Amino acid sequence: MDYFFKPKGVAVIGATANPKKGGNIIVANLTKGYTGRIYPVNPRYGEIEGLKCYPSVMDVPDPVDLAVVFVGAGMVPGVIRDCAARGIPGAMLESAGFSETGPDGAALQQETARIARDGGIRLWGPNCMGLVDVKNRSVFSTVTPSLWETMIPGSVSLIVQSGMLAGAFLIDLMSHGVMGIGKVCSIGNKMDVAECDLLEYLLADDETAVIGLYLESILDGAGFISLCRKCPKPIVVLKGGKSREGAAAAMSHTASMAGDGAVVSGALRQAGVIEADDFYQMLDYCRVLESFQDLPPGRKNRVAVMTYSGGAGIVSSDFLQHNGLALACLSPGSITRLKAVFPPWMAPANPVDLWPGILVNGTHRVYNETVKVLLADPGVDAVFAHCFAGGFDLDPDLAAMARLARSAQKPLICWISGEREAVFRFQQEALALNLPAFREVCRAVECLGVLLGYHQRKHEPAGDASAPVPPPIHGRDIPADLIDGCCGVLDERRSKAILKQAGIPVVNEARVGSPEEARAAALRFGWPVVLKGIAPGAVHKTEAGLVALHIDTPEALFRAYDLMVARVGAGGEVLLQPQLPSGLELIAGLVRDPQFGPCVMCGLGGVMTEVLNDRAFALAPLSHEEALGLIGRLKSQRLLDGFRGAPALDRNALADALVRLGALGAGFPQIREIDVNPMIVVDGRPTAVDASVIL
Amino acid sequence: MDYFFKPKGVAVIGATANPKKGGNIIVANLTKGYTGRIYPVNPRYGEIEGLKCYPSVMDVPDPVDLAVVFVGAGMVPGVIRDCAARGIPGAMLESAGFSETGPDGAALQQETARIARDGGIRLWGPNCMGLVDVKNRSVFSTVTPSLWETMIPGSVSLIVQSGMLAGAFLIDLMSHGVMGIGKVCSIGNKMDVAECDLLEYLLADDETAVIGLYLESILDGAGFISLCRKCPKPIVVLKGGKSREGAAAAMSHTASMAGDGAVVSGALRQAGVIEADDFYQMLDYCRVLESFQDLPPGRKNRVAVMTYSGGAGIVSSDFLQHNGLALACLSPGSITRLKAVFPPWMAPANPVDLWPGILVNGTHRVYNETVKVLLADPGVDAVFAHCFAGGFDLDPDLAAMARLARSAQKPLICWISGEREAVFRFQQEALALNLPAFREVCRAVECLGVLLGYHQRKHEPAGDASAPVPPPIHGRDIPADLIDGCCGVLDERRSKAILKQAGIPVVNEARVGSPEEARAAALRFGWPVVLKGIAPGAVHKTEAGLVALHIDTPEALFRAYDLMVARVGAGGEVLLQPQLPSGLELIAGLVRDPQFGPCVMCGLGGVMTEVLNDRAFALAPLSHEEALGLIGRLKSQRLLDGFRGAPALDRNALADALVRLGALGAGFPQIREIDVNPMIVVDGRPTAVDASVIL
């Protein structure tokens, strides 16, 4: 895709001499930065911005490998046809008036896409702001030069689905001076070029260290996740529209739990992607990740706080705990060294309250000495420095602090408040030193948590991405009559038979046709037993009185059997199972997401299922390691670990069942959903006690 | 306390002519705003800042009712003695060097406090920045005039425990122009005047509409909560140091659950106080509450979003859901009226994407028409407007929008991003119009949730504050031998006897001395039964094998009895209880907090107790309404409401038990903790099945 990012020549179709119009701004942007050939195209002009103007793209000489198109929507199909005929490999379509405007625009978009496909030309857009490459000053966009000319180049690149937001980000970031930016790709309607194409390009882009994405849809979920998994760079995603996903027509618990973005969050976590919820939060995550790209292995979560206010130290400690970080315990040596810069009555501790020292020894000495001691302490993994600008003579020597942090290879981040202009100057200085400075304690600590967590995961033994994924379970593994020709919700017996064939542990079961058969089965399994009635069309067995639990005598069994036969009616059948002892109840399942394909779910079951909503998703097929990771993302870890004397869950056994659920989903596209509910853990081992397979 | 806020004359003890010193800045501040008499005191000067300077406070003429003291710590006791002798009712002690510096300073502080007490003078401070009253320009502080002279007066007043933070807030707020401020009270070491004194003053202060507090300690928790309950103004509290509270030596579940600030959070919720976690978050809560003080009853949580970017609308919707707010469903009439300002292809919906309309009709018309339609819609309770400053010609007519919102009596809040200077101008204009504008979507929506929630609670039938609290349960209600002379952890039988006497439902129970007595009791209660062994000193009965459940035959009972007798050993006893059917398990209890006194706890019990950590606290004694409120604060409401066919909890019955626990705590100061665990809900009614009273 170099023709989009580094074209040798650019034709601007719809160029104009009117400086207020986008068609002029595009040319002006090119003349101010881009170093290749520029060809304005417009039959009404001979020259624009001092450049020869061509009547048609057909007249443009070589080299030209990118067309930036800014003409009325109705003219676009013809223009794209010409571009393709001219042999231009890529067009950036910045005009609006396509699918975002309703059915007519959608038809126009489809027609344009068809022309491009037939003509072998890739299309970026439409309805977008194109590309702003701050580093290379290659700006193929209608944003005005004042917007990007003074921007600070950085190595965070962004892919933004909304054109307005891309522009808004740029203006806000540029003028507030809080971070540098590499490439901003505004992708608009994603008629052809979409997030995967650009992500792939940026993954390989030497100038990009961190990638942030704002996406409203992910067209190829599995492809996107597969790219993310391979990526050695931090990726931060803000996925808009999570609250509206969900499953109005969900037929299983699994599907009903897939709402609220649980599938996309699970897939992103599985791929090591960091998820953000708000715009500046996403940008803050990106800049803290950019600031400290290479931390050595072994950095943990122990943070030293240095503050000019005891109160701010206290609040920081509260946030550290909230974000899974810990207050570092300073070594005796560090305490001794700190004592040299503090008054004798003060016993240095973490958070380090700098104020008493500053009164005696001044700001620079106390900040510098303290940061030096803290960074040198092997029990400190990162330093959080509170700074104040524009009062109290508190301006620290940021450059010295930054140097110390770089040489210690430990993150140093700042909280800055104070007088507006002084804060701005501080932020600009911090940016030049690549030290992240934040305006709120909560955001600063949150970002430190993201940074330390990212590097810890990066240095973990590479389980997730590299482990082999088992092959799909296909028709040869499952007797054909269990699935072929069926549709809708399969009954419990059939559903569990499929699971059993797939190698998932299922409770013993016998179909019994008489009281005597029932008794024989009960004697075989051992008392107590459970009787279940399978009535055609009945989905909720418990509510329909089709489950009789804790049957522990032949008499009770006979009574239950007669009742069940009456309740299931003609065409029904009766199943007998051993009653499992009570234990931890889990739920597992499979759901087919429109964007991400088959996804495996694991959660807490029983009455807790819907109350706790403790569940996690991962894309199928998944490796054993990934299944363990999925289990590890549940909130109720303490219950899994054998709470109050119960044996711990055999995580490998559960992971194996989850892997097999995923393999079923991968092998049988006709399976829409699977619910294994409950999956009861007995002596640590999970067993499917009831299940529904939905075709 | 008017002598602190509106003194007729102020003596500045430690005044100096050196403009760099605090003793000069205090005088300079007074000359620039304060309208009463000013008396610099320092034997070394005849005149300071054009004012006659007095050698001693004893020489100062009337009127003088406040001394602002800024002398070396060692001189303070003598100065306070003189002030008291001079008959000055209040002194603001801004010097440092007291308890914050260690044992010597603490001794000095104690000595000063004693002198003040003996002399009948109230002390504010020490180690504080005093008072900045922006509205009245009464500044009794060492903050420089440049800091407060240009500040915008508002009706949010602050009480800040940390002096540095008080100053930092002022500088930051003043220069960033995001909110107006009334009085800022920096209270320092709280030697005498503390949060309760100032809160009481501000409650009655006509110029204060909203009160924000940053506190590291609450000296008189019960008094503080009692003031908050009476307060008709919104109160926002940021309590620092929550993560370090907790209960290293907790002997009961109740006490171990009291960590992490659960007690203070519960007490604040009970009193209708809004809790914040970070500094600017607290200030943001205050300003949104100040902006819309009088909303009519009936405002719900339905929000209309107007945006220039579809993406920002989507992300806002996600945050609305996350904050318990809802996207308003626009009426057909509103849709029709909106169509007039949007292009025909656009179907207006909430969020309203303004951009297509702006392209056709311009920013002002589209913003104004849209806000008018949305505010007029009876299904809309509040409007969230996204604004952009400094680009795209998007500056709305804020004044018109503000007028419309005021006349509709509905909150209108803004999200603002854009070019730095334009954003600042926007914020200043919004401030002048008293429209809250936020830089992040998440914070804006969070604040809207706080505002709407506050007004909803305010208009609820006044249960909490006005309902009568039952009298404490005293010795006359409880047989003396159950408590008198005992200490430590009382055994189950004794503990439950106390609860029963207090009127809390307790499971039936018989102390049995022989197998035959056991059988007789079992026949009386009905099978199955439970046997429990009470062994002296054994706290964890289950772990010690002292609980035998599900005994359903005489044979099993005899076996269990023999075993239990052997296990309890000499001095032990055996209890027999009916086995309750399985049901929802709760935990209830009482704990005595050092700051808040007796507090009642209610939580989810069983294996869930520690995993979910779903518990809430309220100060005792509590009214029946407050107990219902406490139950309503649990997260697992769905479990309480009869989840999956179980009968719903009888909330009144549980509330009654909680009220009685509180009354026990209020009546018996020697009770340190009570644990009722589990409290099993059978047919909706809670029954104490096991309990510990700890003296």
PDB file of C-alpha atoms in Angstrom, chain A residues 330-507:
ATOM      1  CA  LEU A 330      11.592   1.227  49.816  1.00  0.00           C
ATOM      2  CA  SER A 331      14.827  -0.509  50.748  1.00  0.00           C
ATOM      3  CA  PRO A 332      16.659   0.532  53.929  1.00  0.00           C
ATOM      4  CA  GLY A 333      19.433   1.863  51.705  1.00  0.00           C
ATOM      5  CA  SER A 334      16.985   4.105  49.866  1.00  0.00           C
ATOM      6  CA  ILE A 335      15.591   5.395  53.148  1.00  0.00           C
ATOM      7  CA  THR A 336      19.090   6.235  54.326  1.00  0.00           C
ATOM      8  CA  ARG A 337      19.917   8.059  51.106  1.00  0.00           C
ATOM      9  CA  LEU A 338      16.623   9.974  51.210  1.00  0.00           C
ATOM     10  CA  LYS A 339      17.296  11.118  54.755  1.00  0.00           C
ATOM     11  CA  ALA A 340      20.177  13.197  53.413  1.00  0.00           C
ATOM     12  CA  VAL A 341      17.779  15.569  51.630  1.00  0.00           C
ATOM     13  CA  PHE A 342      14.990  15.733  54.206  1.00  0.00           C
ATOM     14  CA  PRO A 343      14.824  17.428  57.596  1.00  0.00           C
ATOM     15  CA  PRO A 344      15.775  15.178  60.499  1.00  0.00           C
ATOM     16  CA  TRP A 345      12.253  14.954  61.893  1.00  0.00           C
ATOM     17  CA  MET A 346      10.919  13.450  58.695  1.00  0.00           C
ATOM     18  CA  ALA A 347      11.015   9.679  58.214  1.00  0.00           C
ATOM     19  CA  PRO A 348      10.983   9.172  54.433  1.00  0.00           C
ATOM     20  CA  ALA A 349       8.374   6.706  53.247  1.00  0.00           C
ATOM     21  CA  ASN A 350       6.513   5.940  50.045  1.00  0.00           C
ATOM     22  CA  PRO A 351       4.716   8.159  48.958  1.00  0.00           C
ATOM     23  CA  VAL A 352       7.646  10.496  49.460  1.00  0.00           C
ATOM     24  CA  ASP A 353       6.355  13.877  50.610  1.00  0.00           C
ATOM     25  CA  LEU A 354       8.898  16.246  49.095  1.00  0.00           C
ATOM     26  CA  TRP A 355       7.690  19.479  50.677  1.00  0.00           C
ATOM     27  CA  PRO A 356       9.680  19.374  53.938  1.00  0.00           C
ATOM     28  CA  GLY A 357      12.831  18.666  51.943  1.00  0.00           C
ATOM     29  CA  ILE A 358      12.079  21.417  49.435  1.00  0.00           C
ATOM     30  CA  LEU A 359      11.770  23.973  52.236  1.00  0.00           C
ATOM     31  CA  VAL A 360      15.283  23.047  53.336  1.00  0.00           C
ATOM     32  CA  ASN A 361      17.089  22.080  50.130  1.00  0.00           C
ATOM     33  CA  GLY A 362      15.095  23.547  47.231  1.00  0.00           C
ATOM     34  CA  THR A 363      13.019  21.970  44.506  1.00  0.00           C
ATOM     35  CA  HIS A 364      15.707  20.854  42.065  1.00  0.00           C
ATOM     36  CA  ARG A 365      17.904  19.106  44.546  1.00  0.00           C
ATOM     37  CA  VAL A 366      15.046  17.324  46.292  1.00  0.00           C
ATOM     38  CA  TYR A 367      13.285  16.195  43.109  1.00  0.00           C
ATOM     39  CA  ASN A 368      16.514  15.063  41.483  1.00  0.00           C
ATOM     40  CA  GLU A 369      17.931  13.265  44.512  1.00  0.00           C
ATOM     41  CA  THR A 370      14.627  11.593  45.262  1.00  0.00           C
ATOM     42  CA  VAL A 371      14.050  10.407  41.731  1.00  0.00           C
ATOM     43  CA  LYS A 372      17.615   9.089  41.634  1.00  0.00           C
ATOM     44  CA  VAL A 373      17.171   7.120  44.848  1.00  0.00           C
ATOM     45  CA  LEU A 374      13.781   5.743  43.832  1.00  0.00           C
ATOM     46  CA  LEU A 375      14.892   4.665  40.369  1.00  0.00           C
ATOM     47  CA  ALA A 376      17.946   2.935  41.834  1.00  0.00           C
ATOM     48  CA  ASP A 377      15.866   0.931  44.303  1.00  0.00           C
ATOM     49  CA  PRO A 378      15.464  -2.642  43.001  1.00  0.00           C
ATOM     50  CA  GLY A 379      12.052  -2.792  44.677  1.00  0.00           C
ATOM     51  CA  VAL A 380      10.736   0.097  42.574  1.00  0.00           C
ATOM     52  CA  ASP A 381       9.434  -0.638  39.078  1.00  0.00           C
ATOM     53  CA  ALA A 382       8.146   2.827  38.191  1.00  0.00           C
ATOM     54  CA  VAL A 383       8.036   6.353  39.585  1.00  0.00           C
ATOM     55  CA  PHE A 384       5.014   8.643  39.682  1.00  0.00           C
ATOM     56  CA  ALA A 385       6.088  12.254  40.217  1.00  0.00           C
ATOM     57  CA  HIS A 386       3.634  15.000  41.174  1.00  0.00           C
ATOM     58  CA  CYS A 387       4.600  18.345  39.748  1.00  0.00           C
ATOM     59  CA  PHE A 388       3.207  21.832  40.069  1.00  0.00           C
ATOM     60  CA  ALA A 389       3.804  24.597  37.568  1.00  0.00           C
ATOM     61  CA  GLY A 390       3.474  28.316  38.129  1.00  0.00           C
ATOM     62  CA  GLY A 391       3.664  28.763  41.869  1.00  0.00           C
ATOM     63  CA  PHE A 392       5.393  27.708  45.079  1.00  0.00           C
ATOM     64  CA  ASP A 393       8.766  27.629  43.239  1.00  0.00           C
ATOM     65  CA  LEU A 394       8.071  24.015  42.455  1.00  0.00           C
ATOM     66  CA  ASP A 395       9.294  23.666  38.852  1.00  0.00           C
ATOM     67  CA  PRO A 396      11.520  20.584  38.789  1.00  0.00           C
ATOM     68  CA  ASP A 397      14.466  19.916  36.522  1.00  0.00           C
ATOM     69  CA  LEU A 398      12.509  17.724  34.136  1.00  0.00           C
ATOM     70  CA  ALA A 399      15.400  17.098  31.767  1.00  0.00           C
ATOM     71  CA  ALA A 400      17.538  15.649  34.535  1.00  0.00           C
ATOM     72  CA  MET A 401      14.672  13.501  35.760  1.00  0.00           C
ATOM     73  CA  ALA A 402      14.017  12.196  32.252  1.00  0.00           C
ATOM     74  CA  ARG A 403      17.694  11.310  31.802  1.00  0.00           C
ATOM     75  CA  LEU A 404      17.718   9.393  35.077  1.00  0.00           C
ATOM     76  CA  ALA A 405      14.582   7.451  34.111  1.00  0.00           C
ATOM     77  CA  ARG A 406      15.950   6.536  30.679  1.00  0.00           C
ATOM     78  CA  SER A 407      19.183   5.266  32.099  1.00  0.00           C
ATOM     79  CA  ALA A 408      17.360   3.262  34.780  1.00  0.00           C
ATOM     80  CA  GLN A 409      14.971   1.837  32.141  1.00  0.00           C
ATOM     81  CA  LYS A 410      12.066   2.468  34.461  1.00  0.00           C
ATOM     82  CA  PRO A 411       8.927   4.425  33.606  1.00  0.00           C
ATOM     83  CA  LEU A 412       8.600   7.891  35.074  1.00  0.00           C
ATOM     84  CA  ILE A 413       5.277   9.648  34.662  1.00  0.00           C
ATOM     85  CA  CYS A 414       4.056  12.992  35.956  1.00  0.00           C
ATOM     86  CA  TRP A 415       0.890  14.520  37.325  1.00  0.00           C
ATOM     87  CA  ILE A 416       0.893  18.206  36.497  1.00  0.00           C
ATOM     88  CA  SER A 417      -1.367  20.944  37.769  1.00  0.00           C
ATOM     89  CA  GLY A 418      -0.943  24.647  38.216  1.00  0.00           C
ATOM     90  CA  GLU A 419      -1.246  27.898  36.354  1.00  0.00           C
ATOM     91  CA  ARG A 420      -2.536  27.411  32.820  1.00  0.00           C
ATOM     92  CA  GLU A 421       0.384  28.791  30.804  1.00  0.00           C
ATOM     93  CA  ALA A 422       2.965  27.234  33.083  1.00  0.00           C
ATOM     94  CA  VAL A 423       1.184  23.888  32.831  1.00  0.00           C
ATOM     95  CA  PHE A 424       1.249  24.197  29.044  1.00  0.00           C
ATOM     96  CA  ARG A 425       4.968  24.928  29.050  1.00  0.00           C
ATOM     97  CA  PHE A 426       5.516  21.972  31.363  1.00  0.00           C
ATOM     98  CA  GLN A 427       3.553  19.719  29.054  1.00  0.00           C
ATOM     99  CA  GLN A 428       5.530  20.887  26.057  1.00  0.00           C
ATOM    100  CA  GLU A 429       8.828  20.319  27.828  1.00  0.00           C
ATOM    101  CA  ALA A 430       7.656  16.896  28.978  1.00  0.00           C
ATOM    102  CA  LEU A 431       6.624  16.070  25.422  1.00  0.00           C
ATOM    103  CA  ALA A 432      10.027  17.070  24.085  1.00  0.00           C
ATOM    104  CA  LEU A 433      11.582  14.767  26.698  1.00  0.00           C
ATOM    105  CA  ASN A 434       9.013  12.062  25.897  1.00  0.00           C
ATOM    106  CA  LEU A 435       7.849  11.983  29.518  1.00  0.00           C
ATOM    107  CA  PRO A 436       4.098  11.475  29.835  1.00  0.00           C
ATOM    108  CA  ALA A 437       2.430  14.163  31.964  1.00  0.00           C
ATOM    109  CA  PHE A 438      -1.222  13.910  32.955  1.00  0.00           C
ATOM    110  CA  ARG A 439      -3.712  16.406  34.347  1.00  0.00           C
ATOM    111  CA  GLU A 440      -5.554  13.944  36.582  1.00  0.00           C
ATOM    112  CA  VAL A 441      -4.180  11.507  39.142  1.00  0.00           C
ATOM    113  CA  CYS A 442      -6.666   8.814  38.147  1.00  0.00           C
ATOM    114  CA  ARG A 443      -5.679   8.911  34.469  1.00  0.00           C
ATOM    115  CA  ALA A 444      -1.965   8.962  35.292  1.00  0.00           C
ATOM    116  CA  VAL A 445      -2.220   5.875  37.479  1.00  0.00           C
ATOM    117  CA  GLU A 446      -4.494   4.128  34.998  1.00  0.00           C
ATOM    118  CA  CYS A 447      -1.949   4.733  32.217  1.00  0.00           C
ATOM    119  CA  LEU A 448       0.893   3.484  34.389  1.00  0.00           C
ATOM    120  CA  GLY A 449      -1.124   0.318  34.975  1.00  0.00           C
ATOM    121  CA  VAL A 450      -1.637  -0.102  31.232  1.00  0.00           C
ATOM    122  CA  LEU A 451       2.078   0.401  30.563  1.00  0.00           C
ATOM    123  CA  LEU A 452       3.366  -1.974  33.251  1.00  0.00           C
ATOM    124  CA  GLY A 453       0.701  -4.570  32.398  1.00  0.00           C
ATOM    125  CA  TYR A 454       1.581  -4.446  28.713  1.00  0.00           C
ATOM    126  CA  HIS A 455       5.263  -5.061  29.351  1.00  0.00           C
ATOM    127  CA  GLN A 456       4.584  -7.828  31.855  1.00  0.00           C
ATOM    128  CA  ARG A 457       2.417  -9.681  29.339  1.00  0.00           C
ATOM    129  CA  LYS A 458       4.974  -9.064  26.593  1.00  0.00           C
ATOM    130  CA  HIS A 459       7.662 -10.822  28.589  1.00  0.00           C
ATOM    131  CA  GLU A 460       5.489 -13.739  29.637  1.00  0.00           C
ATOM    132  CA  PRO A 461       6.345 -17.080  28.027  1.00  0.00           C
ATOM    133  CA  ALA A 462       4.659 -16.683  24.660  1.00  0.00           C
ATOM    134  CA  GLY A 463       1.699 -18.946  25.206  1.00  0.00           C
ATOM    135  CA  ASP A 464      -1.188 -17.370  23.433  1.00  0.00           C
ATOM    136  CA  ALA A 465       0.085 -16.445  20.020  1.00  0.00           C
ATOM    137  CA  SER A 466       2.407 -19.334  19.275  1.00  0.00           C
ATOM    138  CA  ALA A 467       0.692 -22.399  20.744  1.00  0.00           C
ATOM    139  CA  PRO A 468      -0.814 -24.775  18.193  1.00  0.00           C
ATOM    140  CA  VAL A 469      -4.546 -24.652  17.749  1.00  0.00           C
ATOM    141  CA  PRO A 470      -6.235 -28.053  17.528  1.00  0.00           C
ATOM    142  CA  PRO A 471      -7.881 -28.988  14.229  1.00  0.00           C
ATOM    143  CA  PRO A 472     -11.607 -28.398  13.831  1.00  0.00           C
ATOM    144  CA  ILE A 473     -13.893 -31.250  14.828  1.00  0.00           C
ATOM    145  CA  HIS A 474     -15.527 -32.399  11.600  1.00  0.00           C
ATOM    146  CA  GLY A 475     -18.250 -34.723  10.417  1.00  0.00           C
ATOM    147  CA  ARG A 476     -16.000 -37.760  10.654  1.00  0.00           C
ATOM    148  CA  ASP A 477     -15.779 -37.265  14.429  1.00  0.00           C
ATOM    149  CA  ILE A 478     -19.512 -36.938  15.011  1.00  0.00           C
ATOM    150  CA  PRO A 479     -22.086 -39.490  13.827  1.00  0.00           C
ATOM    151  CA  ALA A 480     -23.922 -37.832  10.956  1.00  0.00           C
ATOM    152  CA  ASP A 481     -27.403 -38.517  12.289  1.00  0.00           C
ATOM    153  CA  LEU A 482     -26.791 -36.328  15.333  1.00  0.00           C
ATOM    154  CA  ILE A 483     -26.651 -33.136  13.269  1.00  0.00           C
ATOM    155  CA  ASP A 484     -27.631 -33.774   9.664  1.00  0.00           C
ATOM    156  CA  GLY A 485     -31.182 -32.881   8.869  1.00  0.00           C
ATOM    157  CA  CYS A 486     -31.791 -31.300  12.266  1.00  0.00           C
ATOM    158  CA  CYS A 487     -32.559 -27.678  12.906  1.00  0.00           C
ATOM    159  CA  GLY A 488     -33.331 -25.308  15.758  1.00  0.00           C
ATOM    160  CA  VAL A 489     -32.667 -26.214  19.370  1.00  0.00           C
ATOM    161  CA  LEU A 490     -31.504 -29.829  19.685  1.00  0.00           C
ATOM    162  CA  ASP A 491     -32.777 -31.637  22.760  1.00  0.00           C
ATOM    163  CA  GLU A 492     -30.587 -32.378  25.755  1.00  0.00           C
ATOM    164  CA  ARG A 493     -29.872 -35.994  24.806  1.00  0.00           C
ATOM    165  CA  ARG A 494     -28.825 -35.157  21.285  1.00  0.00           C
ATOM    166  CA  SER A 495     -26.873 -32.087  22.370  1.00  0.00           C
ATOM    167  CA  LYS A 496     -24.914 -33.978  24.977  1.00  0.00           C
ATOM    168  CA  ALA A 497     -24.252 -36.819  22.570  1.00  0.00           C
ATOM    169  CA  ILE A 498     -22.583 -34.308  20.243  1.00  0.00           C
ATOM    170  CA  LEU A 499     -20.493 -32.943  23.107  1.00  0.00           C
ATOM    171  CA  LYS A 500     -19.509 -36.430  24.179  1.00  0.00           C
ATOM    172  CA  GLN A 501     -18.427 -37.316  20.643  1.00  0.00           C
ATOM    173  CA  ALA A 502     -16.369 -34.128  20.661  1.00  0.00           C
ATOM    174  CA  GLY A 503     -14.569 -35.355  23.779  1.00  0.00           C
ATOM    175  CA  ILE A 504     -16.218 -33.089  26.325  1.00  0.00           C
ATOM    176  CA  PRO A 505     -16.957 -34.795  29.674  1.00  0.00           C
ATOM    177  CA  VAL A 506     -20.691 -35.366  29.959  1.00  0.00           C
ATOM    178  CA  VAL A 507     -22.672 -36.826  32.853  1.00  0.00           C
TER     179      VAL A 507
END
